[in-house]
Each structure stands twice: as structure tokens, then as C-alpha cells.
C-alpha atoms as one frame of an Amber mdcrd trajectory, in Angstrom:
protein
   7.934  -3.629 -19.024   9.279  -7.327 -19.846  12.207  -6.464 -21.472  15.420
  -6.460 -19.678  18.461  -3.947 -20.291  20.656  -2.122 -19.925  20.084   1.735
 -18.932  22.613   4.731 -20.159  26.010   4.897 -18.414  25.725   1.128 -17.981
  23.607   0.390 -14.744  21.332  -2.898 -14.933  17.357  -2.819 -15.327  15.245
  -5.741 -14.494  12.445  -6.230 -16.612   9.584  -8.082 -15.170   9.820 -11.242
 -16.695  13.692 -11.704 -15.913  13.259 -10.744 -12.262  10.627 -13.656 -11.986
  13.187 -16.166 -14.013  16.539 -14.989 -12.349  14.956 -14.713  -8.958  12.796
 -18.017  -7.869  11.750 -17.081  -4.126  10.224 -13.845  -6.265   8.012 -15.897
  -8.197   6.578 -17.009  -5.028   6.362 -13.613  -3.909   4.823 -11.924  -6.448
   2.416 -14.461  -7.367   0.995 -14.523  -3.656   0.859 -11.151  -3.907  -1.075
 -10.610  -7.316  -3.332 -13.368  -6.193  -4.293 -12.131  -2.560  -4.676  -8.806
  -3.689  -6.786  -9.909  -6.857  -9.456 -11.334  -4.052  -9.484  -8.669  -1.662
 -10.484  -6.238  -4.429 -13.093  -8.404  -5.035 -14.245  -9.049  -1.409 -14.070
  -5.300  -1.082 -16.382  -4.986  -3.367 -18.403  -7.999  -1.702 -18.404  -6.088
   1.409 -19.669  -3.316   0.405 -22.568  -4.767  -1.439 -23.715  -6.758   2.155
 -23.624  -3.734   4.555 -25.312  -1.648   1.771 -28.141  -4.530   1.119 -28.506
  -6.160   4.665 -28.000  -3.023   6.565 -29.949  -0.019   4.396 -30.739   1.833
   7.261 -27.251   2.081   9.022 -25.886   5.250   7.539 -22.571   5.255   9.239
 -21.504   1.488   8.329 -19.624   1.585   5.774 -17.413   4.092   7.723 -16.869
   2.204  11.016 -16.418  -1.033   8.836 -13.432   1.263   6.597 -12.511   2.005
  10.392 -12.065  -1.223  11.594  -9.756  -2.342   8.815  -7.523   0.195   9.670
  -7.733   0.793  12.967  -5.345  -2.217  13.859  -2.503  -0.672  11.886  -2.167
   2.470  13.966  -2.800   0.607  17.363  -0.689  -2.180  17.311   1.726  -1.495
  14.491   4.305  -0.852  16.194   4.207  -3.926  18.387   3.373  -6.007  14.886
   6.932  -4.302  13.485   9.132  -5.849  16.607   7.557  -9.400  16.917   8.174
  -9.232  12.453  11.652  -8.626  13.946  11.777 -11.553  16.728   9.783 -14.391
  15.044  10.074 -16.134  11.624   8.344 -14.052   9.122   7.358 -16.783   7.010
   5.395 -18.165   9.896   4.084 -14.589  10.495   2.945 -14.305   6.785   1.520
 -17.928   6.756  -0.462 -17.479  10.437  -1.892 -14.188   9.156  -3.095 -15.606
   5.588  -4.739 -18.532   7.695  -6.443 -16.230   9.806  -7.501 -13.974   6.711
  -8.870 -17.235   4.587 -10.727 -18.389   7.876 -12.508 -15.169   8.373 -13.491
 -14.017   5.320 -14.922 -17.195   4.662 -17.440 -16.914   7.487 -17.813 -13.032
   6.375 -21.368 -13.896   4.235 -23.110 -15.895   6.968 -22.752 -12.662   9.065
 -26.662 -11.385   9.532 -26.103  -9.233  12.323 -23.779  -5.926  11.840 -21.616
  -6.122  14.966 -20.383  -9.866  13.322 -19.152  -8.053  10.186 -17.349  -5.423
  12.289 -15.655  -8.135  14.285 -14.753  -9.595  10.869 -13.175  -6.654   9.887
 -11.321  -6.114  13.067 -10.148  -9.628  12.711  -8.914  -9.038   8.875  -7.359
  -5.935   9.731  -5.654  -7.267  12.934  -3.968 -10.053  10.698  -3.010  -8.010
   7.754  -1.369  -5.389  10.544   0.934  -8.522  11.954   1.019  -9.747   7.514
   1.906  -6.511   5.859   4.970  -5.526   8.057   6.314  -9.513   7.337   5.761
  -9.238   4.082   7.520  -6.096   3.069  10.552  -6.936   5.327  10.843 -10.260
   3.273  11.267  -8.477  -0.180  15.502  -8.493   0.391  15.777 -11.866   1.086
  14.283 -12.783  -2.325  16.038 -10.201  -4.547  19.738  -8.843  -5.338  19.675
  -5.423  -3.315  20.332  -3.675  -7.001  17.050  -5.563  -7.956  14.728  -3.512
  -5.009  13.782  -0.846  -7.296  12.577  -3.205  -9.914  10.720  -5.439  -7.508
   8.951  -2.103  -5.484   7.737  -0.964  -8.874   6.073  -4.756 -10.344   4.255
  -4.288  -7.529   3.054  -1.269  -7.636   1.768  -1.894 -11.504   0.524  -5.361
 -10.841  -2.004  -3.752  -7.907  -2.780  -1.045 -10.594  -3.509  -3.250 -13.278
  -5.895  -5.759 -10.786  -7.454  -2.652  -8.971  -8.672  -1.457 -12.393 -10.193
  -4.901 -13.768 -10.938  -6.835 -10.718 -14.244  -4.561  -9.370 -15.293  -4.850
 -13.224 -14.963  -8.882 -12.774 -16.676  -8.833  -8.836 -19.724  -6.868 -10.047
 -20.131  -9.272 -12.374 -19.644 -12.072 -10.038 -22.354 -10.528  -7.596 -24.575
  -9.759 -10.690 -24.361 -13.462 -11.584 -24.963 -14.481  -8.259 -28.303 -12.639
  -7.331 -30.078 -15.273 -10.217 -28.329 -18.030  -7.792 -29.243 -16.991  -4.222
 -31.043 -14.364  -2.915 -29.288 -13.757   0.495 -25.635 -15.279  -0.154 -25.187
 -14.216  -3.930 -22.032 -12.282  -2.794 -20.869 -15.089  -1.075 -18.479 -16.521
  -4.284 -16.225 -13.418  -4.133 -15.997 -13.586  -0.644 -15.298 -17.171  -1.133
 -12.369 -16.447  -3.704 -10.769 -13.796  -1.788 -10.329 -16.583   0.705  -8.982
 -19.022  -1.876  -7.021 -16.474  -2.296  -5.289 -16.427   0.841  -4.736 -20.086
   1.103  -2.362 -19.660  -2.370  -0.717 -17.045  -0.772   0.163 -19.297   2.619
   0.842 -21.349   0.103   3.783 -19.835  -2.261   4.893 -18.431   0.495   5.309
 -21.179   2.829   7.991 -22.677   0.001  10.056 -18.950   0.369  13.702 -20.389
   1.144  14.482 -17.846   3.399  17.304 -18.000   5.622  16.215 -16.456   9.153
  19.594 -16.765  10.421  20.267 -13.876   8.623  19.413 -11.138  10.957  20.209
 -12.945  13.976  22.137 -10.800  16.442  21.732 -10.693  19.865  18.890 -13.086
  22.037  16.258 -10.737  22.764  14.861 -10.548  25.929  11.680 -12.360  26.864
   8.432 -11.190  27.857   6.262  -8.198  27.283   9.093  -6.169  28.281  11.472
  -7.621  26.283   9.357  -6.694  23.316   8.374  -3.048  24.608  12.458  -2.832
  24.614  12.169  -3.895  20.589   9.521  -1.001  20.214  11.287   1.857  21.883
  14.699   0.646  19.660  12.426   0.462  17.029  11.690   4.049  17.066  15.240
   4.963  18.512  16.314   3.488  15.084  14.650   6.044  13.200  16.167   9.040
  14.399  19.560   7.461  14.446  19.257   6.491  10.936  18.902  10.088   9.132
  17.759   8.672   5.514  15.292   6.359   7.328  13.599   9.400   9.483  13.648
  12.136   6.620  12.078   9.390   4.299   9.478   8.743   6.840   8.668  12.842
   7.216   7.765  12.854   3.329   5.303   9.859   3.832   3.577  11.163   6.866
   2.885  14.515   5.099   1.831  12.673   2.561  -0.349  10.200   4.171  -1.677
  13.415   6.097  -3.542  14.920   2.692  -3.987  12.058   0.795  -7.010  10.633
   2.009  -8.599  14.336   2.544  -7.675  15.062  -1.413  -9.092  11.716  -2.328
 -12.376  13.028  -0.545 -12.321  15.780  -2.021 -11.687  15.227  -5.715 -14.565
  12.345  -5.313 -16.868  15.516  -4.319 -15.526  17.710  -7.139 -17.106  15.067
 -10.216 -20.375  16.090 -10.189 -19.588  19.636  -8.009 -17.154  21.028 -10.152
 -17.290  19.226 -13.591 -20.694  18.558 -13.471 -21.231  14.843 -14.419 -22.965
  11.990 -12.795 -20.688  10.764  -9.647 -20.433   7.061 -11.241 -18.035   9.020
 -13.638 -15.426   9.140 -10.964 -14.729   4.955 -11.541 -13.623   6.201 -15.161
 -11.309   8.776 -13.356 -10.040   6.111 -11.044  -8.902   4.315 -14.361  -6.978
   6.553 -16.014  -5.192   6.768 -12.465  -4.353   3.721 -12.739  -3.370   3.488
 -16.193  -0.681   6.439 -15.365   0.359   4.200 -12.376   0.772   1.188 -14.526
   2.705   3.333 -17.000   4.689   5.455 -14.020   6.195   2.498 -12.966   7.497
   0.773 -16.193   9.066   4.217 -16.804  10.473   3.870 -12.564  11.348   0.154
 -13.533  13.260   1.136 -16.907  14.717   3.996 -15.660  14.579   5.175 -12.152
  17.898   4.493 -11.648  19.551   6.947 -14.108  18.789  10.131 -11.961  19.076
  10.417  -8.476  16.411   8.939  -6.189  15.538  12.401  -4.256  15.406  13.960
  -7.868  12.825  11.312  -9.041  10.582  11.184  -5.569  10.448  14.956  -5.184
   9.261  15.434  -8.958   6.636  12.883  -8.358   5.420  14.892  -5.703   5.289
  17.618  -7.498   3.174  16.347  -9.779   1.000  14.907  -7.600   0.592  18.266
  -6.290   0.449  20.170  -9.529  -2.612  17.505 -10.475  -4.557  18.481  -7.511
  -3.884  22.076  -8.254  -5.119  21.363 -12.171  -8.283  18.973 -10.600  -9.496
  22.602  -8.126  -9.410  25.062 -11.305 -10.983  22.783 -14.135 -14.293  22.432
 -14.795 -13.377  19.765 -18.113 -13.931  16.105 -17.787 -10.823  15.216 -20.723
  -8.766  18.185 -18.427  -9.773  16.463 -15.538  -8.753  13.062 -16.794  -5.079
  14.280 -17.455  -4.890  15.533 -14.093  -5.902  12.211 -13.314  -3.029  10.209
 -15.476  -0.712  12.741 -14.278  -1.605  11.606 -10.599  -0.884   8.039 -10.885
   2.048   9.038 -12.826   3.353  11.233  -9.940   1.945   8.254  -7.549   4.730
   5.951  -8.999   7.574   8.186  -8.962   7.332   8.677  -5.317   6.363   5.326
  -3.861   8.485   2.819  -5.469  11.805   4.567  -5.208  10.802   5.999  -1.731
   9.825   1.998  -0.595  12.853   0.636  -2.147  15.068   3.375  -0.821  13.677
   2.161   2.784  14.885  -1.227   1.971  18.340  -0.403   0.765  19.275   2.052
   3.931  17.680  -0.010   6.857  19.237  -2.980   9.255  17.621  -5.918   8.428
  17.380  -6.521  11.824  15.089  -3.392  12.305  13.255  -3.580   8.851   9.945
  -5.012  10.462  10.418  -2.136  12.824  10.341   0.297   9.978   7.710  -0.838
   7.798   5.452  -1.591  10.642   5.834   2.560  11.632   5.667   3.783   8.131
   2.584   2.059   8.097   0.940   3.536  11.491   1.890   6.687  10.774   0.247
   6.259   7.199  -2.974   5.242   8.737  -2.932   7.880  11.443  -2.462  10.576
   8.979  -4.883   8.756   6.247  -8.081   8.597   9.130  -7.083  12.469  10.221
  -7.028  13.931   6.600 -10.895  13.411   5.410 -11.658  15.126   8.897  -8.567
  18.055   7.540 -10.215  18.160   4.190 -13.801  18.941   5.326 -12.733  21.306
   8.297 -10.805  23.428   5.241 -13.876  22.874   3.247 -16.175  24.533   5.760
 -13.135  27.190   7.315 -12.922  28.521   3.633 -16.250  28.082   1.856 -14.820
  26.784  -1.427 -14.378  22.828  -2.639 -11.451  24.607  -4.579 -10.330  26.360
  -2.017 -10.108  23.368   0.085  -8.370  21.672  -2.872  -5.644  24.232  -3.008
  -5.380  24.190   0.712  -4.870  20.421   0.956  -2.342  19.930  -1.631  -0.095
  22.221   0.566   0.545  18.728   2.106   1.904  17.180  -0.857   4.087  20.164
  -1.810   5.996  19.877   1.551   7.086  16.785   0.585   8.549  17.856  -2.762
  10.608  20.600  -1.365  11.922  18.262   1.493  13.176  15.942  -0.999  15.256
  18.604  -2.672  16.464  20.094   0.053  16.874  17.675   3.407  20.614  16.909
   3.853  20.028  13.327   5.347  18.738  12.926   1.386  21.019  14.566  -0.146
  24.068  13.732   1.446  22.839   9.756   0.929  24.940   8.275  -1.154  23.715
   6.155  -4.242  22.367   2.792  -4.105  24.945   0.355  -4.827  24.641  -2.949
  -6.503  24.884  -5.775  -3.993  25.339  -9.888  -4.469  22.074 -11.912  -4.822
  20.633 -12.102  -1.407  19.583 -15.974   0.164  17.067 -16.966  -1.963  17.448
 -15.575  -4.656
């Protein structure tokens, strides 16, 4: 994956340790990324561990806490997408990792639950206005031919910390239960928000050029930035590439959850081992992600983009399929590697793609409705999954059903002109930044 190249018929790959030497605004961006996402899988972890310990007897709370988080991205998305695209998204990114450090900083002191719901409200609200900032940033501080590349580090750096960081915050709760009896989570709460200052940190010294997607004034108040909203989604339909990649994400996003659900259910259901087994499941996930994307990195731009999306979901569909027949733990494990596999083939390229075909001027826009959309269709699907769970009397069966949802996708990306008639990516000069 650190080796740089050259793939056949001439066309430049990035390896990971060029793109962070040739491109210095990326080292900033990368390394507030690794590092912010290194402590939220430890405060995750955190969190969990309080609701569970100070709250035994509140069945649903995990759930509305989960709900909370996300809520904020499919209410006010939209509206986060068109103020990314009016203010300074440094100062967007910077506010919201403030706000993040702040609150999650307070998080252990919370002894009463309706404070740790507010808390998550409050994260989720900021990472609704951070996320769409963030993602819109990524051409400023690359070469457009350098997207690809970029989409898929990050995908295999979040791998690679989702898999080792709960090992390292169970041990860091462990460690603090001999310390404290009520705030022994507190330290990974307390590094998640260390966390965040880096973050503001590298990414306050991002030497972007805002001036670059300056067009016309836009017009002042709340109407003004309804105006941005309704554009926002006008943009979308007028730009075909941008709308049919959005249709293979929201299918997507519609089973994913439900599947997830699902195949959690199936470990001691259907292969009949303790449900602790499904962490080791979860791993070789993510060691098929880690490995999908140095194979997307090295080579994802040798066949054509709709080619390498639609097999990727395909796979991810033909895992599921494998996952609701076998009753083997090594089978199911396969299935497993297969999925994260399948999970990289179709995200980077389909993020990147994004990138390449939108307006800068809209790109906050897009993100910020590819995101709602994701979290609409991820809070829907574990409802989907257990209504075809119950409608057909068979885990399996509801299996098979769901993964209907990640076949459409596949045969979209095949066959939808707006993707096939799209022409290549081309290689474009280093962007500001750079």
C-alpha cells in the first residue's frame, strides 16, 4: 500500500506514503482524520459501557442514544450541506471539532440519562455541520487524479483503527475500574476529546484557498439559504452522474443496517456459537476492507469505475447470500472477508467519483444529501429487516430478502446510462494546496 507506481497502460497510482509527501495540506488531513476517528472508537466504546453500568434498567438506551447521533444528519443535513457551501469550511470543521472536544469532555460527569442524550444530540449536531465540510475539503488538498487514492487511505486507515482501537478502549476501561469506581471510563472519553482538539488543530493550518468556489453573493437570510437548499437538490437531478450515483447509495444505505442486524442475529442462530464470536467476524471484515482498498488504491483505475462499484456490490450481495445458507464459522468468515472486500470496491470509487463530477460550488450540497439519505435509509432498514423476518418466518429468509437491496445497486451500475455514458476520470493539475 506504500509503494507508488505506475499501473498497466501507463496511468499514475499513489501509494500512501507519496500522497502524504507530495501532498502537504493531506498530511493535515489525514492525520486529523486517523486521530479523531481513533478516539471516537474509543469513546464509543466509553459510551456504551456508562449507559449499560449507570443505567441497567433502561432497556431502550442504547437505542435512543444510537438515535440521537444520527438523528441530526437526516434533519438538518441538508441545511448543514448549503451553509458548507456559503461559509469557510475550515472554520466549519474547526467550530464543530470545538464543540465535539467540549462535549465529550463533560460526557462522564453525566449522572442523569436525559444529560447523555443531550450529549449525543450535541455530538451528532456538530459532526452533521463537520462531516459535510470535511468531505467537500478533500479537492482542495489533492490533484483531482489523486481522489481515488485519497477516498481509499481512508477507508483502510478507519478499518485498520476500528479493528484495534475497541481492543485498546476495553483495556483502557479495564485499567480504569482499579482507579475510580464511578469515572473509570472517563480517560477514553477524555482522549476522544484530545482527539478533537488535534484535529481543529491540523486542520486549522489547511492552506485552503476559499476564493475558489466563489461565484455569485448569495442572498442573506433564512431565505437566502432555503434558496441554497432547493438548488442544492435541483443540482442533483441536473447533474445525471451525481443523481444515479446517489440512487445506488440510498438502496444501499436502505439494507445495510437491516443486514447488519441480521447477520449479528445469525452467530449464535444459524452457526451456533457464542454471540461474542461476531467481534472476530467484524475483524476479518475489516481485514478484507483494509486489503479491498490497497487493491482500489493500486488498481482501481485500470477498469472502469461502474465496472469496479457494481462488482463490489455484487459481492457484497453474494456474501449475504453465502452468510443465510451456511451454518460454518471458517464459511462464514469468508463471507465475511469477502464483505469488506466488496465494501471497498464500492465506496471509494463511488465517493471519489462524487468528487470528480460535482461543482465545487455545490459539493457541500452533495455530501451533506448523500449523507441524509444514508441515515434515513440506515434508521428504516433494522425496522425492514425485522418486518421481513416476521412476514416470512425465516432469519434466512429475511437474509435473502434483504440483500435484494444490495443487488439493485449492482445491476444499476451496469446498466444506468448517466454511468455509462460518463466519461473517464481525467488527470487534473494539483489543486491549491496541494
Amino acid at each position: 500500500m506504500g509503494q507508488a507506481g505506475d499501473s498497466p497502460g501507463g496511468v499514475k497510482s499513489y501509494g500512501f506514503f507519496e500522497m502524504l509527501q507530495r501532498f502537504h495540506a493531506y498530511r493535515r488531513y489525514w492525520l486529523a482524520m486517523a486521530v479523531s476517528w481513533a478516539g471516537d472508537r474509543f469513546s464509543a466504546v466509553a459510551l456504551a459501557t456508562l449507559v449499560l453500568d449507570r443505567f441497567p434498567h433502561q432497556p431502550m438506551a442504547i437505542g435512543i442514544v444510537l438515535m440521537m447521533q444520527h438523528l441530526p444528519q437526516a434533519v438538518f443535513g441538508l441545511l448543514a450541506g448549503a451553509l458548507a457551501d456559503r461559509w469557510p469550511r475550515r472554520r466549519v470543521m474547526v467550530a464543530s471539532d470545538l464543540v465535539r472536544a467540549a462535549v465529550v469532555l463533560l460526557v462522564p460527569f453525566a449522572d442523569e440519562l436525559w444529560q447523555v442524550y443531550l450529549a449525543a444530540l450535541a455530538l451528532g449536531t456538530a459532526s452533521t455541520f463537520f462531516f459535510p465540510a470535511w468531505r467537500s475539503t478533500l479537492p482542495a488538498v489533492v490533484s483531482r487524479d489523486a481522489l481515488l487514492e485519497a477516498n481509499a487511505y481512508h477507508s483502510a486507515t478507519r478499518s485498520f483503527i476500528d479493528i484495534l482501537a475497541p481492543v485498546g478502549a476495553t483495556a483502557l476501561i479495564a485499567a480504569g475500574r482499579a482507579l475510580h469506581p464511578v469515572l473509570y471510563m472517563a480517560p477514553a472519553f477524555w482522549l476522544d476529546s484530545l482527539s478533537y482538539l488535534i484535529s481543529a488543530w491540523q486542520l486549522a493550518g489547511l492552506p485552503l484557498d476559499e476564493r475558489a468556489r466563489a461565484g455569485r453573493a448569495p442572498a442573506r437570510g433564512a431565505a437566502g439559504v432555503w434558496q441554497d437548499v432547493v438548488a442544492g437538490l435541483r443540482y442533483h437531478r441536473q447533474n445525471r452522474t451525481v443523481w444515479a450515483l446517489l440512487l445506488l447509495m440510498g438502496s444501499f444505505a436502505w439494507g445495510a443496517n437491516g443486514a447488519n442486524a441480521l447477520m449479528q442475529k445469525a452467530v449464535p442462530a444459524l452457526l451456533r456459537v457464542p454471540p461474542e464470536r461476531w467481534g472476530v467476524l467484524l475483524a476479518a471484515m475489516g481485514a478484507g476492507m483494509i486489503a479491498g482498498n490497497a487493491m482500489v488504491a493500486r488498481r482501481g483505475k485500470i477498469w472502469p469505475r461502474r465496472v469496479i462499484i457494481g462488482t463490489g456490490y455484487l459481492g457484497a450481495w453474494l456474501a449475504l447470500v453465502i452468510l443465510a445458507g451456511t451454518r460454518d464459522f471458517e464459511v462464514a468468515m469468508a463471507a465475511y472477508v469477502l464483505m469488506g472486500v466488496s465494501n471497498a470496491a464500492f465506496l471509494a470509487p463511488q465517493v471519489a467519483w462524487v468528487q470528480e463530477a460535482t461543482d465545487p460550488a455545490y459539493l457541500g450540497r452533495v455530501e451533506a444529501t448523500r449523507n441524509a439519505l444514508i441515515y434515513v435509509g440506515m434508521t428504516a432498514s433494522p425496522l425492514l429487516a425485522g418486518w421481513l423476518e416476521q412476514a416470512l418466518g425465516s432469519l434466512p429468509g429475511a437474509m435473502w430478502g434483504i440483500s435484494v437491496l444490495f443487488l439493485v445497486p449492482a445491476v444499476l451500475s451496469f446498466v444506468h446510462p448517466a454511468l455509462r455514458q460518463a466519461p473517464a476520470p481525467a488527470p487534473a493539475r494539483a489543486a491549491s494546496g496541494a
